[in-house]
N, CA and C of each residue as an Amber inpcrd file, in Angstrom:
protein
   369
 189.6400000 114.0500000  17.8200000 190.2680000 113.3730000  18.9290000
 189.6230000 113.7450000  20.2510000 189.3840000 115.0310000  20.4570000
 188.7980000 115.4640000  21.7260000 187.4180000 114.8540000  21.8950000
 186.6680000 114.7450000  20.7860000 185.3280000 114.1650000  20.8490000
 185.3920000 112.6890000  21.2080000 186.3590000 111.9590000  20.6390000
 186.5200000 110.5370000  20.9310000 186.9040000 110.3280000  22.3930000
 187.8070000 111.1330000  22.9110000 188.2200000 111.0340000  24.3090000
 187.0470000 111.3510000  25.2250000 186.2420000 112.3320000  24.8490000
 185.0780000 112.7070000  25.6520000 184.0710000 111.5580000  25.6840000
 183.8340000 110.8720000  24.5480000 182.9150000 109.7440000  24.4920000
 183.4090000 108.6070000  25.3720000 184.7230000 108.3150000  25.3460000
 185.2820000 107.2730000  26.2030000 185.1150000 107.6470000  27.6680000
 185.3290000 108.9330000  27.9740000 185.1630000 109.3980000  29.3560000
 183.7360000 109.2290000  29.8320000 182.7700000 109.5070000  28.9740000
 181.3520000 109.3450000  29.3180000 181.0410000 107.8620000  29.5190000
 181.5740000 107.0140000  28.6300000 181.3260000 105.5760000  28.7480000
 181.9150000 105.0280000  30.0500000 183.1170000 105.4370000  30.3950000
 183.7510000 104.9930000  31.6330000 182.9550000 105.5000000  32.8310000
 182.5200000 106.7410000  32.7970000 181.7260000 107.3060000  33.8930000
 180.4190000 106.5350000  34.0460000 179.7950000 106.1310000  32.9420000
 178.5390000 105.3800000  33.0150000 178.7590000 104.0150000  33.6490000
 179.8520000 103.3420000  33.2770000 180.1520000 102.0310000  33.8570000
 180.4690000 102.1750000  35.3370000 181.2700000 103.1470000  35.7210000
 181.6060000 103.3770000  37.1280000 180.3450000 103.7280000  37.9070000
 179.4940000 104.5640000  37.3410000 178.2440000 104.9320000  38.0090000
 177.3410000 103.7320000  38.2140000 177.2350000 102.8570000  37.2040000
 176.3950000 101.6580000  37.3330000 176.9570000 100.7280000  38.3850000
 178.2860000 100.5670000  38.4170000 178.9210000  99.7130000  39.4200000
 178.7020000 100.2720000  40.8080000 178.8420000 101.5700000  40.9710000
 178.6470000 102.1900000  42.2820000 177.2040000 102.0340000  42.7350000
 176.2610000 102.1680000  41.8200000 174.8510000 102.0090000  42.1750000
 174.5720000 100.5830000  42.6180000 175.1370000  99.5990000  41.9160000
 174.9470000  98.2070000  42.2840000 175.5170000  97.9350000  43.6640000
 176.6910000  98.4530000  43.9520000 177.3160000  98.2320000  45.2510000
 176.4940000  98.8520000  46.3730000 175.8480000  99.9600000  46.0990000
 175.0390000 100.6230000  47.1200000 173.7000000  99.9120000  47.2780000
 173.1280000  99.4320000  46.1720000 171.8050000  98.8270000  46.2230000
 171.7940000  97.4340000  46.8320000 172.8140000  96.6290000  46.5980000
 172.8060000  95.2420000  47.0330000 172.5720000  95.0650000  48.5250000
 173.2700000  95.7710000  49.4260000 173.0290000  95.5580000  50.8390000
 171.6000000  95.8990000  51.2550000 170.9480000  96.7800000  50.5350000
 169.5820000  97.1450000  50.8860000 168.6350000  95.9670000  50.6860000
 169.0290000  94.9730000  49.8860000 168.1890000  93.8170000  49.6510000
 168.2670000  92.8030000  50.7910000 169.2510000  92.9180000  51.6440000
 169.3790000  92.0190000  52.7830000 168.3940000  92.4500000  53.8620000
 167.4430000  91.5670000  54.1650000 166.3850000  91.8970000  55.1030000
 166.2620000  90.7760000  56.1260000 166.0450000  91.1470000  57.3830000
 165.7710000  90.1640000  58.4200000 164.6070000  90.6480000  59.2720000
 163.9840000  89.7210000  59.9640000 162.9680000  90.0560000  60.9540000
 163.0240000  89.0080000  62.0510000 162.6450000  89.4040000  63.2410000
 162.6950000  88.5210000  64.4060000 161.3900000  88.5820000  65.1700000
 161.1560000  87.5350000  65.9600000 160.0340000  87.5500000  66.8940000
 160.4530000  86.8340000  68.1710000 159.7430000  87.1360000  69.2490000
 160.0110000  86.5560000  70.5630000 158.6650000  86.1970000  71.1710000
 158.5620000  85.0090000  71.7310000 157.2820000  84.5810000  72.2970000
 156.9360000  85.3270000  73.5840000 157.9170000  85.9890000  74.2080000
 157.6470000  86.6800000  75.4660000 157.1300000  85.6970000  76.4950000
 156.0070000  85.9970000  77.1230000 155.4110000  85.0830000  78.0980000
 154.4520000  84.0900000  77.4400000 154.2570000  84.2150000  76.1330000
 153.3410000  83.3330000  75.4120000 154.0410000  82.1060000  74.8690000
 153.3830000  81.4690000  73.8830000 153.9540000  80.2480000  73.3100000
 154.0560000  80.3050000  71.7880000 153.7930000  81.4900000  71.1870000
 153.8860000  81.5870000  69.7360000 154.2210000  83.0150000  69.2990000
 154.7770000  83.1230000  68.1000000 155.0240000  84.4190000  67.4700000
 155.3020000  84.1890000  65.9920000 155.1380000  85.2330000  65.1860000
 155.4010000  85.1900000  63.7430000 156.2360000  86.3890000  63.3500000
 157.1240000  86.1870000  62.3780000 157.8530000  87.3100000  61.7940000
 157.0200000  87.8850000  60.6600000 157.4850000  88.9810000  60.0840000
 156.9170000  89.4880000  58.8440000 157.3990000  88.5890000  57.7040000
 156.7660000  88.7130000  56.5380000 157.2190000  87.9660000  55.3680000
 158.4730000  88.6180000  54.7990000 159.4350000  87.7850000  54.4270000
 160.7390000  88.2210000  53.9220000 160.9590000  87.5880000  52.5480000
 161.5040000  88.3680000  51.6070000 161.8590000  87.8240000  50.2960000
 163.0110000  86.8390000  50.4150000 162.9350000  85.7500000  49.6520000
 164.0810000  84.8500000  49.5410000 165.2310000  85.6090000  48.8900000
 166.4450000  85.1960000  49.1680000 167.6260000  85.8190000  48.5740000
 167.5310000  85.7020000  47.0530000 167.7140000  86.8310000  46.3650000
 167.5030000  86.8670000  44.9180000 168.5470000  86.0990000  44.1220000
 169.7310000  85.8240000  44.6800000 170.7410000  85.0910000  43.9130000
 170.9070000  83.6480000  44.3830000 170.8590000  83.4060000  45.6960000
 171.0230000  82.0340000  46.1890000 169.6860000  81.3140000  46.3380000
 168.5820000  82.0620000  46.2940000 167.2240000  81.5120000  46.4330000
 167.0690000  80.7540000  47.7500000 167.6210000  81.3690000  48.8100000
 167.5590000  80.7860000  50.1520000 166.8820000  81.7330000  51.1250000
 166.3250000  81.1370000  52.1680000 165.8780000  81.8490000  53.3540000
 166.6900000  81.2750000  54.5100000 167.2970000  82.1370000  55.2810000
 168.0910000  81.7200000  56.4290000 167.2530000  81.8980000  57.6940000
 167.4630000  81.0360000  58.6700000 166.7040000  81.1530000  59.9110000
 167.5430000  80.7360000  61.1170000 167.1440000  81.2630000  62.2570000
 167.7400000  80.9190000  63.5450000 166.5910000  80.8310000  64.5350000
 166.5100000  79.7310000  65.2720000 165.4700000  79.5370000  66.2830000
 166.1360000  79.0660000  67.5620000 165.7820000  79.7110000  68.6730000
 166.2990000  79.3190000  69.9900000 165.1280000  79.1210000  70.9500000
 165.1190000  77.9690000  71.6090000 164.0840000  77.6940000  72.6080000
 164.3620000  78.5440000  73.8370000 163.2910000  78.9880000  74.4640000
 163.4170000  79.8260000  75.6540000 163.5070000  79.0060000  76.9270000
 162.9830000  79.5720000  77.9880000 163.0140000  78.9310000  79.2970000
 162.0650000  77.7430000  79.3480000 162.4420000  76.7330000  80.0760000
 161.5580000  75.5880000  80.2340000 162.0760000  74.3720000  79.4990000
 161.3130000  73.3170000  79.5840000 161.7570000  72.0490000  79.0190000
 161.0110000  71.6620000  77.7460000 160.0570000  72.4910000  77.2930000
 159.2670000  72.0850000  76.1300000 159.9190000  72.4330000  74.7960000
 160.9910000  73.2270000  74.7970000 161.6400000  73.5940000  73.5460000
 160.7840000  74.5410000  72.7300000 160.9360000  74.4640000  71.4100000
 160.1500000  75.3170000  70.5030000 159.9510000  74.5900000  69.1830000
 158.7480000  74.6630000  68.6610000 158.4490000  74.1440000  67.3260000
 158.3930000  75.3400000  66.3780000 158.7950000  75.1190000  65.1200000
 158.7820000  76.2220000  64.1610000 158.4280000  75.7150000  62.7790000
 157.9920000  76.6600000  61.9470000 157.7350000  76.3720000  60.5430000
 158.0100000  77.6400000  59.7370000 158.3480000  77.4380000  58.4680000
 158.5420000  78.5500000  57.5360000 157.4760000  78.4090000  56.4600000
 156.6840000  79.4850000  56.2800000 155.5010000  79.4380000  55.4100000
 155.6560000  80.3830000  54.2150000 155.2530000  79.8840000  53.0380000
 155.2330000  80.6550000  51.7960000 153.9920000  81.5550000  51.7990000
 154.1930000  82.8410000  51.5620000 153.0750000  83.7770000  51.5700000
 152.1320000  83.5470000  50.4010000 152.6700000  83.2230000  49.2440000
 151.8520000  83.1360000  48.0330000 150.8170000  82.0160000  48.0940000
 151.1940000  80.8630000  48.6520000 150.2830000  79.7170000  48.6090000
 150.0270000  79.0780000  49.9710000 150.6470000  79.6040000  51.0300000
 150.4330000  79.0770000  52.3720000 151.1590000  77.7740000  52.6740000
 151.9310000  77.2760000  51.7270000 152.6390000  76.0110000  51.9100000
 153.7620000  76.1830000  52.9380000 153.8750000  75.2150000  53.8330000
 154.9670000  75.2020000  54.7980000 156.1590000  74.5170000  54.1320000
 157.2880000  75.2410000  54.0070000 158.4620000  74.7120000  53.3130000
 159.4890000  74.1140000  54.2650000 159.3090000  74.3440000  55.5700000
 160.2300000  73.7850000  56.5630000 159.5190000  73.7060000  57.9050000
 159.6820000  72.6010000  58.6090000 159.1980000  72.4730000  59.9830000
 160.3260000  71.9020000  60.8240000 160.2510000  72.1490000  62.1090000
 161.2510000  71.5880000  62.9940000 160.9420000  71.8840000  64.4400000
 161.7670000  71.3420000  65.3060000 161.6700000  71.6320000  66.7330000
 163.0790000  71.6680000  67.2980000 163.2590000  72.4750000  68.3090000
 164.5720000  72.6290000  68.9340000 164.4340000  72.5710000  70.4490000
 165.5020000  72.1240000  71.0940000 165.5570000  72.1790000  72.5540000
 166.5800000  73.2180000  72.9970000 167.4170000  73.6800000  72.0550000
 168.3590000  74.7740000  72.3420000 168.2930000  75.7720000  71.1900000
 169.2490000  75.7550000  70.2560000 169.2510000  76.6800000  69.1130000
 169.6040000  75.9370000  67.8300000 169.0980000  76.4640000  66.7180000
 169.4610000  75.9630000  65.3930000 169.5990000  77.1560000  64.4590000
 170.5900000  77.0910000  63.5730000 170.7740000  78.0830000  62.5190000
 170.9770000  77.3160000  61.2240000 170.1750000  77.6230000  60.2130000
 170.2750000  76.9040000  58.9520000 169.6070000  77.7190000  57.8450000
 169.3420000  77.0780000  56.7090000 168.6550000  77.7360000  55.6050000
 167.8180000  76.7230000  54.8370000 166.8860000  77.2550000  54.0440000
 166.0840000  76.4600000  53.1200000 166.3860000  76.9970000  51.7310000
 166.7370000  76.1290000  50.8020000 167.0890000  76.5520000  49.4500000
 165.9710000  76.3150000  48.4470000 166.1690000  76.8240000  47.2390000
 165.2260000  76.6380000  46.1450000 163.9650000  77.4770000  46.2770000
 164.0680000  78.6180000  46.9410000 162.8920000  79.4530000  47.2110000
 162.8990000  80.7240000  46.3630000 161.7090000  81.1830000  45.9700000
 161.5930000  82.3310000  45.0760000 160.5210000  83.3280000  45.4930000
 159.9410000  83.1770000  46.6600000 158.7960000  83.9790000  47.0410000
 159.0800000  84.7340000  48.3450000 158.0180000  85.0350000  49.0910000
 158.0930000  85.6600000  50.4160000 157.7820000  84.5970000  51.4690000
 158.4990000  84.6510000  52.6040000 158.3600000  83.6210000  53.6280000
 158.3820000  84.2470000  55.0080000 157.6880000  83.5890000  55.9490000
 157.7590000  84.0360000  57.3330000 158.0740000  82.8560000  58.2300000
 158.6650000  83.1700000  59.3720000 158.9790000  82.1830000  60.3970000
 157.8840000  82.2270000  61.4500000 157.3600000  81.0610000  61.8080000
 156.3190000  80.9550000  62.8250000 156.8200000  80.0410000  63.9420000
 156.8040000  80.5260000  65.1680000 157.1080000  79.7050000  66.3370000
 155.7840000  79.3600000  67.0020000 155.6270000  78.1150000  67.4280000
 154.3960000  77.6850000  68.0920000 154.7370000  76.5560000  69.0750000
 153.8520000  76.3190000  70.0250000 154.1250000  75.3340000  71.0790000
 155.5340000  75.5370000  71.6270000 155.8600000  76.7780000  71.8940000
 157.2150000  77.1460000  72.2820000 157.2670000  77.5700000  73.7510000
 158.4070000  77.3410000  74.3650000 158.6230000  77.7870000  75.7390000
 158.6260000  79.3120000  75.7820000 158.2620000  79.9080000  76.9200000
 158.3550000  81.3680000  77.0550000 159.7680000  81.8550000  76.7160000
 159.8380000  83.0240000  76.1160000 161.0960000  83.6710000  75.7120000
 161.8140000  82.9560000  74.5720000 161.1350000  82.0740000  73.8440000
 161.7380000  81.5020000  72.6270000 161.8050000  82.6090000  71.5950000
 162.7790000  82.5120000  70.6950000 162.9430000  83.5760000  69.7060000
 163.3720000  82.9910000  68.3700000 163.0460000  83.7240000  67.3220000
 163.4160000  83.2830000  65.9810000 163.7220000  84.4660000  65.0870000
 164.6100000  84.2300000  64.1330000 164.9870000  85.2530000  63.1540000
 164.9810000  84.6070000  61.7780000 164.4960000  85.3320000  60.7860000
 164.4890000  84.8840000  59.4040000 165.1100000  85.9850000  58.5590000
 165.8380000  85.6180000  57.5110000 166.4750000  86.6340000  56.6900000
 166.8390000  86.1640000  55.3060000 167.1160000  87.1220000  54.4380000
 167.5480000  86.8120000  53.0780000 169.0520000  86.6060000  53.0050000
 169.7630000  86.8640000  54.1130000 171.1820000  86.5570000  54.2270000
 171.3840000  85.8220000  55.5550000 172.5620000  85.2800000  55.7670000
 172.8300000  84.5050000  56.9830000 172.4830000  85.3030000  58.2260000
 171.8090000  84.6690000  59.1830000 171.3820000  85.3170000  60.4220000
 172.1290000  84.7390000  61.6130000
């Protein structure tokens, strides 16, 4: 009996330990990066992994000072394909789905102080 109870205790401890590890590890997978054009007209973020469960990349782009707004694109690191393009005159927050690789946000032809953020979770 004592041996059976000990085995159940070990099994329960293993399940609790695995659950605790998963809860600790998951937030570490949420990654974001940002860029700001400063006085220039372009900037790029680092490449970010798409969300491993929703297969999305989230982004936020805000045009800076001036009337030209900001143009942006999201590029796949593996093949260089642009998976999203757009332009804004104020701000946009959205996502691109069906993604499985690494992606970066590129701002170009943008007003000074335009900024963008890309992430594996909502930004």
